[in-house]
């Protein structure tokens, strides 16, 4: 903590808040939230704003082929692995003003604070906005970070289409064409440490009156896309006994999933958030239904066991419909880096912020970064735990707290020697 | 039957079939069916084709303000009420080649046959293509005939929007702009008799080896639009016990509707054909669900009783969601005109076609015309009873049979004296 005291660095909380509110204008919804989906015009706009602000202190923007945006504050040793901080700019279609963008703007504030300080930087500090964390326009989410760490193939990601049959590939090319000065590099580079600030999206910090959560890990998640195929028929003429109604089969499946899995214990989360019916007209017996299934649990054994039950139940209650169950994400629970968690706790305590460990119930890009480098997350409270909704809210004092702790952790990392053998292994 | 024999009139079955197949090209789908929805570009195209063909024998096209298209073959007495025959040109999004368009093209064939014959016509004979019978793009269906008979308000109909927020009013204005020579008249005029040929959309004629069905009536129908409003939440963080998940509430409702109503007896039909989820993304607990409900039964007492049960069950199983149940259509079972049914039976028998009475399980525009004038329907078989599907099929010989019986019934009506007191009461 001496070094933190020695340089007495502080972020500018007002500037950070004003930039957050300016970002909230990009894709602002009538309901007070944000609709800034992955690779949309609104996200282009947010990129442009961020790059414009970065000119104030000469942070260098660069992008990769999966649409991750980076801002580099150069350090003394270009061979040393950078410290990576940030989150994502994309939102849910009816999302809030903090989810993702808080982490990106906090990282940006750290860059500006360091750039205008005398603190020596043996390493680059890089802020990142990952591509498509949310997974609402293109499923699954966290494509940017997964491709970055080499866990998912760029070509596969490019082939995924949104509801209007626009592929990630097409959307990326449109995005790149809007930024002709930025040449997309091949995704992925070695990282010294990754730290992601985020709103909690739960109520534990708020209930405990804590400003800072040290995230212990992320609960495991399984996601699926399920398709039920029946036979269309005339609503007035086809006898009930002869129907192969895909929507009625869905209803039966959903009720049994809820009963056997959704009520398994207090920790489990089962969500069917997306459903499309074909042909979806009032007087035709539904021919097909496609739906998403999202299952989460902190205990990997339970997650695996209930995951097997998912397929079993869908098969059992599909009536006369044909079934396809396609797993999209298999992400077991993980633990974040112990040293980084220790730094976060110490830095929070040093600033006098009440701090506690929390498990993240939501998924984050840090889940994938943790597979490549020491990673951690800093949570701040959000009102009533509400997120993925237009009335999501975080208090300015908590935004300042989260960014201040991030600054101190980065300062701590910057004051550590770069090992002689550390070289970029790109 | 003497008069039928005297003039020895016959339709041209080949010409009728060729025109039906030409119509099937307008909006043809890859699956062999037709997508020619109400007031679409494809329906414009079908109108244009019909008007073009009508020039061959000087039938006069005219339209009304709700988008019904008529072709008039003038009779001797312009004050006498016309005989109205036809059906609709719009299709389901994945519809077949016969539903609706068979009736319109059969009527058209009758006009041409009469125009080139020596048979005196004391009355106009008018072919009609009703606007939006299907109700798939704009709900509910049969808007054109309902407004024609004065059972629904034009302004209300114009305000209904499709999934892309295009209103019937806007779509009508676009349609009218494409036909500047046709000035829309105020909907509705007195009619002497209405006869609608249609495929059965069921299997009774096929199973009984009958070419002609004399439709006794149309089974009763209740339709609703239901909206369930819950609260959105994050799929990973919101505890199951705190959720107000609109899609899970729907599933519970659907299972109970199926159990308590869908399995009530062998005649009942319960269909949820249309469902939309908000915001409809994988990682957000559904905030709202809107769905259609279509309930049919030939017995009005059963229909009424089960209809009351619908609202009761939806309320009972809506969980913590807010519920809105809006009735769209209340159409009790009806009986078609006995004289017309008698003519159809006699004309079919006279031509040697096996004929039987059938109840229509599907709704048709004739349901509404029957509220204004003597009305009837002529059914022909369709393969396996399949309709509202791309593989819907009718045999050429049955198409010819249906049109031939329609011709003979119209000839029968034309040879009856116009009562001295019959004047247009427009």
PDB file of N, CA, C and O in Angstrom, chain A residues 269-334:
ATOM      1  N   UNK A 269     -30.800 -21.886 -11.096  1.00  0.00           N
ATOM      2  CA  UNK A 269     -31.525 -20.921 -11.924  1.00  0.00           C
ATOM      3  C   UNK A 269     -31.824 -21.585 -13.268  1.00  0.00           C
ATOM      4  O   UNK A 269     -30.903 -22.068 -13.938  1.00  0.00           O
ATOM      5  N   UNK A 270     -33.100 -21.583 -13.652  1.00  0.00           N
ATOM      6  CA  UNK A 270     -33.521 -22.155 -14.935  1.00  0.00           C
ATOM      7  C   UNK A 270     -34.311 -21.088 -15.682  1.00  0.00           C
ATOM      8  O   UNK A 270     -35.304 -20.578 -15.154  1.00  0.00           O
ATOM      9  N   UNK A 271     -33.881 -20.756 -16.881  1.00  0.00           N
ATOM     10  CA  UNK A 271     -34.553 -19.682 -17.624  1.00  0.00           C
ATOM     11  C   UNK A 271     -34.775 -20.074 -19.073  1.00  0.00           C
ATOM     12  O   UNK A 271     -33.849 -20.511 -19.753  1.00  0.00           O
ATOM     13  N   UNK A 272     -36.013 -19.915 -19.521  1.00  0.00           N
ATOM     14  CA  UNK A 272     -36.314 -20.012 -20.951  1.00  0.00           C
ATOM     15  C   UNK A 272     -36.647 -18.591 -21.371  1.00  0.00           C
ATOM     16  O   UNK A 272     -37.741 -18.097 -21.126  1.00  0.00           O
ATOM     17  N   UNK A 273     -35.668 -17.914 -21.937  1.00  0.00           N
ATOM     18  CA  UNK A 273     -35.820 -16.472 -22.201  1.00  0.00           C
ATOM     19  C   UNK A 273     -36.252 -16.174 -23.615  1.00  0.00           C
ATOM     20  O   UNK A 273     -36.825 -15.128 -23.903  1.00  0.00           O
ATOM     21  N   UNK A 274     -35.977 -17.113 -24.516  1.00  0.00           N
ATOM     22  CA  UNK A 274     -36.211 -16.875 -25.940  1.00  0.00           C
ATOM     23  C   UNK A 274     -37.049 -18.002 -26.510  1.00  0.00           C
ATOM     24  O   UNK A 274     -36.743 -19.173 -26.284  1.00  0.00           O
ATOM     25  N   UNK A 275     -38.100 -17.654 -27.246  1.00  0.00           N
ATOM     26  CA  UNK A 275     -38.945 -18.675 -27.869  1.00  0.00           C
ATOM     27  C   UNK A 275     -39.557 -18.131 -29.159  1.00  0.00           C
ATOM     28  O   UNK A 275     -40.099 -17.030 -29.167  1.00  0.00           O
ATOM     29  N   UNK A 276     -39.440 -18.885 -30.224  1.00  0.00           N
ATOM     30  CA  UNK A 276     -40.083 -18.514 -31.489  1.00  0.00           C
ATOM     31  C   UNK A 276     -40.974 -19.648 -31.980  1.00  0.00           C
ATOM     32  O   UNK A 276     -40.593 -20.817 -31.900  1.00  0.00           O
ATOM     33  N   UNK A 277     -42.150 -19.272 -32.488  1.00  0.00           N
ATOM     34  CA  UNK A 277     -43.117 -20.240 -32.999  1.00  0.00           C
ATOM     35  C   UNK A 277     -43.184 -20.116 -34.528  1.00  0.00           C
ATOM     36  O   UNK A 277     -43.128 -19.017 -35.060  1.00  0.00           O
ATOM     37  N   UNK A 278     -43.325 -21.248 -35.203  1.00  0.00           N
ATOM     38  CA  UNK A 278     -43.531 -21.268 -36.651  1.00  0.00           C
ATOM     39  C   UNK A 278     -44.838 -21.986 -36.958  1.00  0.00           C
ATOM     40  O   UNK A 278     -45.056 -23.051 -36.394  1.00  0.00           O
ATOM     41  N   UNK A 279     -45.745 -21.481 -37.816  1.00  0.00           N
ATOM     42  CA  UNK A 279     -45.664 -20.198 -38.530  1.00  0.00           C
ATOM     43  C   UNK A 279     -46.112 -19.015 -37.676  1.00  0.00           C
ATOM     44  O   UNK A 279     -46.017 -17.896 -38.138  1.00  0.00           O
ATOM     45  N   UNK A 280     -46.562 -19.236 -36.456  1.00  0.00           N
ATOM     46  CA  UNK A 280     -46.927 -18.154 -35.528  1.00  0.00           C
ATOM     47  C   UNK A 280     -48.094 -17.304 -36.023  1.00  0.00           C
ATOM     48  O   UNK A 280     -48.022 -16.081 -36.057  1.00  0.00           O
ATOM     49  N   UNK A 281     -49.169 -17.968 -36.381  1.00  0.00           N
ATOM     50  CA  UNK A 281     -50.414 -17.279 -36.747  1.00  0.00           C
ATOM     51  C   UNK A 281     -51.574 -17.935 -35.993  1.00  0.00           C
ATOM     52  O   UNK A 281     -51.544 -19.139 -35.723  1.00  0.00           O
ATOM     53  N   UNK A 282     -52.593 -17.120 -35.650  1.00  0.00           N
ATOM     54  CA  UNK A 282     -53.627 -17.597 -34.723  1.00  0.00           C
ATOM     55  C   UNK A 282     -54.366 -18.861 -35.163  1.00  0.00           C
ATOM     56  O   UNK A 282     -54.751 -19.657 -34.314  1.00  0.00           O
ATOM     57  N   UNK A 283     -54.549 -19.078 -36.457  1.00  0.00           N
ATOM     58  CA  UNK A 283     -55.415 -20.181 -36.855  1.00  0.00           C
ATOM     59  C   UNK A 283     -54.661 -21.376 -37.433  1.00  0.00           C
ATOM     60  O   UNK A 283     -55.242 -22.197 -38.125  1.00  0.00           O
ATOM     61  N   UNK A 284     -53.369 -21.467 -37.118  1.00  0.00           N
ATOM     62  CA  UNK A 284     -52.604 -22.642 -37.544  1.00  0.00           C
ATOM     63  C   UNK A 284     -51.986 -23.305 -36.319  1.00  0.00           C
ATOM     64  O   UNK A 284     -51.335 -22.652 -35.502  1.00  0.00           O
ATOM     65  N   UNK A 285     -52.206 -24.609 -36.200  1.00  0.00           N
ATOM     66  CA  UNK A 285     -51.572 -25.388 -35.140  1.00  0.00           C
ATOM     67  C   UNK A 285     -50.052 -25.290 -35.329  1.00  0.00           C
ATOM     68  O   UNK A 285     -49.556 -25.578 -36.417  1.00  0.00           O
ATOM     69  N   UNK A 286     -49.326 -24.843 -34.289  1.00  0.00           N
ATOM     70  CA  UNK A 286     -47.886 -24.593 -34.443  1.00  0.00           C
ATOM     71  C   UNK A 286     -47.098 -25.797 -34.960  1.00  0.00           C
ATOM     72  O   UNK A 286     -47.184 -26.897 -34.407  1.00  0.00           O
ATOM     73  N   UNK A 287     -46.332 -25.532 -36.014  1.00  0.00           N
ATOM     74  CA  UNK A 287     -45.521 -26.599 -36.607  1.00  0.00           C
ATOM     75  C   UNK A 287     -44.217 -26.789 -35.860  1.00  0.00           C
ATOM     76  O   UNK A 287     -43.745 -27.913 -35.704  1.00  0.00           O
ATOM     77  N   UNK A 288     -43.615 -25.694 -35.423  1.00  0.00           N
ATOM     78  CA  UNK A 288     -42.301 -25.807 -34.776  1.00  0.00           C
ATOM     79  C   UNK A 288     -42.120 -24.715 -33.734  1.00  0.00           C
ATOM     80  O   UNK A 288     -42.705 -23.636 -33.830  1.00  0.00           O
ATOM     81  N   UNK A 289     -41.314 -25.046 -32.731  1.00  0.00           N
ATOM     82  CA  UNK A 289     -40.958 -24.089 -31.686  1.00  0.00           C
ATOM     83  C   UNK A 289     -39.457 -24.210 -31.455  1.00  0.00           C
ATOM     84  O   UNK A 289     -38.926 -25.310 -31.391  1.00  0.00           O
ATOM     85  N   UNK A 290     -38.786 -23.061 -31.375  1.00  0.00           N
ATOM     86  CA  UNK A 290     -37.376 -23.037 -31.007  1.00  0.00           C
ATOM     87  C   UNK A 290     -37.256 -22.244 -29.720  1.00  0.00           C
ATOM     88  O   UNK A 290     -37.853 -21.180 -29.610  1.00  0.00           O
ATOM     89  N   UNK A 291     -36.550 -22.803 -28.743  1.00  0.00           N
ATOM     90  CA  UNK A 291     -36.389 -22.031 -27.505  1.00  0.00           C
ATOM     91  C   UNK A 291     -34.999 -22.201 -26.909  1.00  0.00           C
ATOM     92  O   UNK A 291     -34.293 -23.156 -27.201  1.00  0.00           O
ATOM     93  N   UNK A 292     -34.623 -21.193 -26.093  1.00  0.00           N
ATOM     94  CA  UNK A 292     -33.341 -21.217 -25.401  1.00  0.00           C
ATOM     95  C   UNK A 292     -33.548 -21.792 -24.010  1.00  0.00           C
ATOM     96  O   UNK A 292     -34.640 -21.683 -23.447  1.00  0.00           O
ATOM     97  N   UNK A 293     -32.529 -22.390 -23.473  1.00  0.00           N
ATOM     98  CA  UNK A 293     -32.593 -22.882 -22.100  1.00  0.00           C
ATOM     99  C   UNK A 293     -31.272 -22.532 -21.427  1.00  0.00           C
ATOM    100  O   UNK A 293     -30.194 -22.811 -21.977  1.00  0.00           O
ATOM    101  N   UNK A 294     -31.356 -21.891 -20.267  1.00  0.00           N
ATOM    102  CA  UNK A 294     -30.181 -21.399 -19.545  1.00  0.00           C
ATOM    103  C   UNK A 294     -30.249 -21.968 -18.134  1.00  0.00           C
ATOM    104  O   UNK A 294     -31.213 -21.726 -17.408  1.00  0.00           O
ATOM    105  N   UNK A 295     -29.268 -22.772 -17.776  1.00  0.00           N
ATOM    106  CA  UNK A 295     -29.267 -23.447 -16.471  1.00  0.00           C
ATOM    107  C   UNK A 295     -27.980 -23.087 -15.727  1.00  0.00           C
ATOM    108  O   UNK A 295     -26.892 -23.209 -16.301  1.00  0.00           O
ATOM    109  N   UNK A 296     -28.117 -22.634 -14.476  1.00  0.00           N
ATOM    110  CA  UNK A 296     -26.919 -22.233 -13.723  1.00  0.00           C
ATOM    111  C   UNK A 296     -26.943 -22.787 -12.305  1.00  0.00           C
ATOM    112  O   UNK A 296     -28.000 -22.919 -11.685  1.00  0.00           O
ATOM    113  N   UNK A 297     -25.761 -23.117 -11.820  1.00  0.00           N
ATOM    114  CA  UNK A 297     -25.615 -23.586 -10.426  1.00  0.00           C
ATOM    115  C   UNK A 297     -24.149 -23.441 -10.034  1.00  0.00           C
ATOM    116  O   UNK A 297     -23.267 -23.733 -10.834  1.00  0.00           O
ATOM    117  N   UNK A 298     -23.875 -23.008  -8.787  1.00  0.00           N
ATOM    118  CA  UNK A 298     -22.471 -22.854  -8.374  1.00  0.00           C
ATOM    119  C   UNK A 298     -21.755 -24.187  -8.180  1.00  0.00           C
ATOM    120  O   UNK A 298     -20.525 -24.247  -8.254  1.00  0.00           O
ATOM    121  N   UNK A 299     -22.519 -25.250  -7.935  1.00  0.00           N
ATOM    122  CA  UNK A 299     -21.900 -26.560  -7.670  1.00  0.00           C
ATOM    123  C   UNK A 299     -21.848 -27.363  -8.980  1.00  0.00           C
ATOM    124  O   UNK A 299     -22.880 -27.743  -9.540  1.00  0.00           O
ATOM    125  N   UNK A 300     -20.631 -27.635  -9.441  1.00  0.00           N
ATOM    126  CA  UNK A 300     -20.479 -28.285 -10.748  1.00  0.00           C
ATOM    127  C   UNK A 300     -21.130 -29.665 -10.814  1.00  0.00           C
ATOM    128  O   UNK A 300     -21.614 -30.075 -11.862  1.00  0.00           O
ATOM    129  N   UNK A 301     -21.148 -30.378  -9.677  1.00  0.00           N
ATOM    130  CA  UNK A 301     -21.763 -31.712  -9.673  1.00  0.00           C
ATOM    131  C   UNK A 301     -23.267 -31.604  -9.899  1.00  0.00           C
ATOM    132  O   UNK A 301     -23.859 -32.355 -10.671  1.00  0.00           O
ATOM    133  N   UNK A 302     -23.901 -30.643  -9.225  1.00  0.00           N
ATOM    134  CA  UNK A 302     -25.340 -30.436  -9.393  1.00  0.00           C
ATOM    135  C   UNK A 302     -25.632 -29.990 -10.827  1.00  0.00           C
ATOM    136  O   UNK A 302     -26.566 -30.480 -11.462  1.00  0.00           O
ATOM    137  N   UNK A 303     -24.809 -29.075 -11.315  1.00  0.00           N
ATOM    138  CA  UNK A 303     -25.023 -28.559 -12.669  1.00  0.00           C
ATOM    139  C   UNK A 303     -24.987 -29.691 -13.690  1.00  0.00           C
ATOM    140  O   UNK A 303     -25.859 -29.796 -14.565  1.00  0.00           O
ATOM    141  N   UNK A 304     -24.000 -30.560 -13.541  1.00  0.00           N
ATOM    142  CA  UNK A 304     -23.854 -31.672 -14.484  1.00  0.00           C
ATOM    143  C   UNK A 304     -25.057 -32.620 -14.393  1.00  0.00           C
ATOM    144  O   UNK A 304     -25.639 -33.015 -15.404  1.00  0.00           O
ATOM    145  N   UNK A 305     -25.429 -32.944 -13.183  1.00  0.00           N
ATOM    146  CA  UNK A 305     -26.547 -33.858 -12.949  1.00  0.00           C
ATOM    147  C   UNK A 305     -27.860 -33.305 -13.509  1.00  0.00           C
ATOM    148  O   UNK A 305     -28.603 -33.994 -14.204  1.00  0.00           O
ATOM    149  N   UNK A 306     -28.170 -32.033 -13.213  1.00  0.00           N
ATOM    150  CA  UNK A 306     -29.423 -31.436 -13.704  1.00  0.00           C
ATOM    151  C   UNK A 306     -29.360 -31.221 -15.229  1.00  0.00           C
ATOM    152  O   UNK A 306     -30.362 -31.297 -15.915  1.00  0.00           O
ATOM    153  N   UNK A 307     -28.153 -30.977 -15.708  1.00  0.00           N
ATOM    154  CA  UNK A 307     -27.971 -30.823 -17.160  1.00  0.00           C
ATOM    155  C   UNK A 307     -28.368 -32.090 -17.900  1.00  0.00           C
ATOM    156  O   UNK A 307     -29.016 -32.043 -18.956  1.00  0.00           O
ATOM    157  N   UNK A 308     -27.998 -33.241 -17.317  1.00  0.00           N
ATOM    158  CA  UNK A 308     -28.385 -34.501 -17.952  1.00  0.00           C
ATOM    159  C   UNK A 308     -29.894 -34.676 -17.897  1.00  0.00           C
ATOM    160  O   UNK A 308     -30.511 -35.217 -18.810  1.00  0.00           O
ATOM    161  N   UNK A 309     -30.486 -34.195 -16.828  1.00  0.00           N
ATOM    162  CA  UNK A 309     -31.944 -34.282 -16.657  1.00  0.00           C
ATOM    163  C   UNK A 309     -32.680 -33.428 -17.710  1.00  0.00           C
ATOM    164  O   UNK A 309     -33.792 -33.778 -18.113  1.00  0.00           O
ATOM    165  N   UNK A 310     -32.070 -32.327 -18.122  1.00  0.00           N
ATOM    166  CA  UNK A 310     -32.699 -31.438 -19.114  1.00  0.00           C
ATOM    167  C   UNK A 310     -33.077 -32.219 -20.373  1.00  0.00           C
ATOM    168  O   UNK A 310     -34.237 -32.235 -20.795  1.00  0.00           O
ATOM    169  N   UNK A 311     -32.095 -32.875 -20.934  1.00  0.00           N
ATOM    170  CA  UNK A 311     -32.326 -33.609 -22.173  1.00  0.00           C
ATOM    171  C   UNK A 311     -33.349 -34.716 -21.975  1.00  0.00           C
ATOM    172  O   UNK A 311     -34.238 -34.930 -22.798  1.00  0.00           O
ATOM    173  N   UNK A 312     -33.233 -35.391 -20.851  1.00  0.00           N
ATOM    174  CA  UNK A 312     -34.150 -36.488 -20.514  1.00  0.00           C
ATOM    175  C   UNK A 312     -35.602 -35.992 -20.459  1.00  0.00           C
ATOM    176  O   UNK A 312     -36.508 -36.602 -21.042  1.00  0.00           O
ATOM    177  N   UNK A 313     -35.826 -34.859 -19.778  1.00  0.00           N
ATOM    178  CA  UNK A 313     -37.187 -34.334 -19.633  1.00  0.00           C
ATOM    179  C   UNK A 313     -37.737 -33.840 -20.970  1.00  0.00           C
ATOM    180  O   UNK A 313     -38.913 -34.031 -21.277  1.00  0.00           O
ATOM    181  N   UNK A 314     -36.894 -33.191 -21.748  1.00  0.00           N
ATOM    182  CA  UNK A 314     -37.364 -32.678 -23.044  1.00  0.00           C
ATOM    183  C   UNK A 314     -37.813 -33.847 -23.918  1.00  0.00           C
ATOM    184  O   UNK A 314     -38.867 -33.801 -24.551  1.00  0.00           O
ATOM    185  N   UNK A 315     -37.015 -34.899 -23.922  1.00  0.00           N
ATOM    186  CA  UNK A 315     -37.394 -36.087 -24.699  1.00  0.00           C
ATOM    187  C   UNK A 315     -38.711 -36.685 -24.179  1.00  0.00           C
ATOM    188  O   UNK A 315     -39.605 -37.025 -24.940  1.00  0.00           O
ATOM    189  N   UNK A 316     -38.822 -36.759 -22.862  1.00  0.00           N
ATOM    190  CA  UNK A 316     -39.962 -37.454 -22.257  1.00  0.00           C
ATOM    191  C   UNK A 316     -41.285 -36.741 -22.503  1.00  0.00           C
ATOM    192  O   UNK A 316     -42.325 -37.380 -22.597  1.00  0.00           O
ATOM    193  N   UNK A 317     -41.255 -35.411 -22.594  1.00  0.00           N
ATOM    194  CA  UNK A 317     -42.519 -34.674 -22.677  1.00  0.00           C
ATOM    195  C   UNK A 317     -42.725 -33.993 -24.038  1.00  0.00           C
ATOM    196  O   UNK A 317     -43.506 -33.064 -24.155  1.00  0.00           O
ATOM    197  N   UNK A 318     -42.044 -34.469 -25.049  1.00  0.00           N
ATOM    198  CA  UNK A 318     -42.141 -33.832 -26.365  1.00  0.00           C
ATOM    199  C   UNK A 318     -43.357 -34.312 -27.151  1.00  0.00           C
ATOM    200  O   UNK A 318     -43.575 -33.899 -28.280  1.00  0.00           O
ATOM    201  N   UNK A 319     -44.168 -35.177 -26.534  1.00  0.00           N
ATOM    202  CA  UNK A 319     -45.370 -35.665 -27.208  1.00  0.00           C
ATOM    203  C   UNK A 319     -45.003 -36.309 -28.532  1.00  0.00           C
ATOM    204  O   UNK A 319     -44.085 -37.129 -28.606  1.00  0.00           O
ATOM    205  N   UNK A 320     -45.700 -35.941 -29.591  1.00  0.00           N
ATOM    206  CA  UNK A 320     -45.451 -36.558 -30.896  1.00  0.00           C
ATOM    207  C   UNK A 320     -44.491 -35.713 -31.728  1.00  0.00           C
ATOM    208  O   UNK A 320     -44.385 -35.887 -32.934  1.00  0.00           O
ATOM    209  N   UNK A 321     -43.798 -34.767 -31.086  1.00  0.00           N
ATOM    210  CA  UNK A 321     -42.890 -33.893 -31.838  1.00  0.00           C
ATOM    211  C   UNK A 321     -41.479 -34.458 -31.891  1.00  0.00           C
ATOM    212  O   UNK A 321     -41.021 -35.145 -30.983  1.00  0.00           O
ATOM    213  N   UNK A 322     -40.799 -34.116 -32.965  1.00  0.00           N
ATOM    214  CA  UNK A 322     -39.383 -34.442 -33.099  1.00  0.00           C
ATOM    215  C   UNK A 322     -38.595 -33.399 -32.304  1.00  0.00           C
ATOM    216  O   UNK A 322     -38.970 -32.236 -32.249  1.00  0.00           O
ATOM    217  N   UNK A 323     -37.491 -33.850 -31.673  1.00  0.00           N
ATOM    218  CA  UNK A 323     -36.746 -32.977 -30.760  1.00  0.00           C
ATOM    219  C   UNK A 323     -35.290 -32.857 -31.191  1.00  0.00           C
ATOM    220  O   UNK A 323     -34.672 -33.855 -31.553  1.00  0.00           O
ATOM    221  N   UNK A 324     -34.768 -31.626 -31.149  1.00  0.00           N
ATOM    222  CA  UNK A 324     -33.318 -31.430 -31.298  1.00  0.00           C
ATOM    223  C   UNK A 324     -32.855 -30.593 -30.108  1.00  0.00           C
ATOM    224  O   UNK A 324     -33.374 -29.509 -29.890  1.00  0.00           O
ATOM    225  N   UNK A 325     -31.892 -31.112 -29.350  1.00  0.00           N
ATOM    226  CA  UNK A 325     -31.330 -30.358 -28.224  1.00  0.00           C
ATOM    227  C   UNK A 325     -29.860 -30.088 -28.534  1.00  0.00           C
ATOM    228  O   UNK A 325     -29.060 -31.023 -28.628  1.00  0.00           O
ATOM    229  N   UNK A 326     -29.524 -28.812 -28.698  1.00  0.00           N
ATOM    230  CA  UNK A 326     -28.149 -28.465 -29.067  1.00  0.00           C
ATOM    231  C   UNK A 326     -27.488 -27.687 -27.927  1.00  0.00           C
ATOM    232  O   UNK A 326     -27.907 -26.573 -27.628  1.00  0.00           O
ATOM    233  N   UNK A 327     -26.470 -28.275 -27.261  1.00  0.00           N
ATOM    234  CA  UNK A 327     -25.768 -27.523 -26.217  1.00  0.00           C
ATOM    235  C   UNK A 327     -24.976 -26.373 -26.848  1.00  0.00           C
ATOM    236  O   UNK A 327     -24.303 -26.560 -27.867  1.00  0.00           O
ATOM    237  N   UNK A 328     -25.089 -25.177 -26.276  1.00  0.00           N
ATOM    238  CA  UNK A 328     -24.361 -24.022 -26.810  1.00  0.00           C
ATOM    239  C   UNK A 328     -23.163 -23.667 -25.938  1.00  0.00           C
ATOM    240  O   UNK A 328     -22.092 -23.368 -26.443  1.00  0.00           O
ATOM    241  N   UNK A 329     -23.370 -23.677 -24.624  1.00  0.00           N
ATOM    242  CA  UNK A 329     -22.298 -23.296 -23.693  1.00  0.00           C
ATOM    243  C   UNK A 329     -22.222 -24.338 -22.585  1.00  0.00           C
ATOM    244  O   UNK A 329     -23.237 -24.722 -22.017  1.00  0.00           O
ATOM    245  N   UNK A 330     -21.012 -24.821 -22.326  1.00  0.00           N
ATOM    246  CA  UNK A 330     -20.755 -25.682 -21.171  1.00  0.00           C
ATOM    247  C   UNK A 330     -19.655 -24.993 -20.385  1.00  0.00           C
ATOM    248  O   UNK A 330     -18.485 -25.043 -20.760  1.00  0.00           O
ATOM    249  N   UNK A 331     -20.033 -24.273 -19.323  1.00  0.00           N
ATOM    250  CA  UNK A 331     -19.058 -23.469 -18.572  1.00  0.00           C
ATOM    251  C   UNK A 331     -19.185 -23.793 -17.095  1.00  0.00           C
ATOM    252  O   UNK A 331     -20.065 -23.289 -16.419  1.00  0.00           O
ATOM    253  N   UNK A 332     -18.300 -24.674 -16.581  1.00  0.00           N
ATOM    254  CA  UNK A 332     -18.377 -25.017 -15.159  1.00  0.00           C
ATOM    255  C   UNK A 332     -18.036 -23.801 -14.287  1.00  0.00           C
ATOM    256  O   UNK A 332     -17.498 -22.809 -14.780  1.00  0.00           O
ATOM    257  N   UNK A 333     -18.348 -23.896 -13.020  1.00  0.00           N
ATOM    258  CA  UNK A 333     -17.969 -22.848 -12.065  1.00  0.00           C
ATOM    259  C   UNK A 333     -16.448 -22.695 -12.043  1.00  0.00           C
ATOM    260  O   UNK A 333     -15.716 -23.668 -12.249  1.00  0.00           O
ATOM    261  N   UNK A 334     -15.967 -21.488 -11.782  1.00  0.00           N
ATOM    262  CA  UNK A 334     -14.521 -21.280 -11.691  1.00  0.00           C
ATOM    263  C   UNK A 334     -14.187 -20.450 -10.452  1.00  0.00           C
ATOM    264  O   UNK A 334     -15.058 -19.806  -9.875  1.00  0.00           O
TER     265      UNK A 334
END
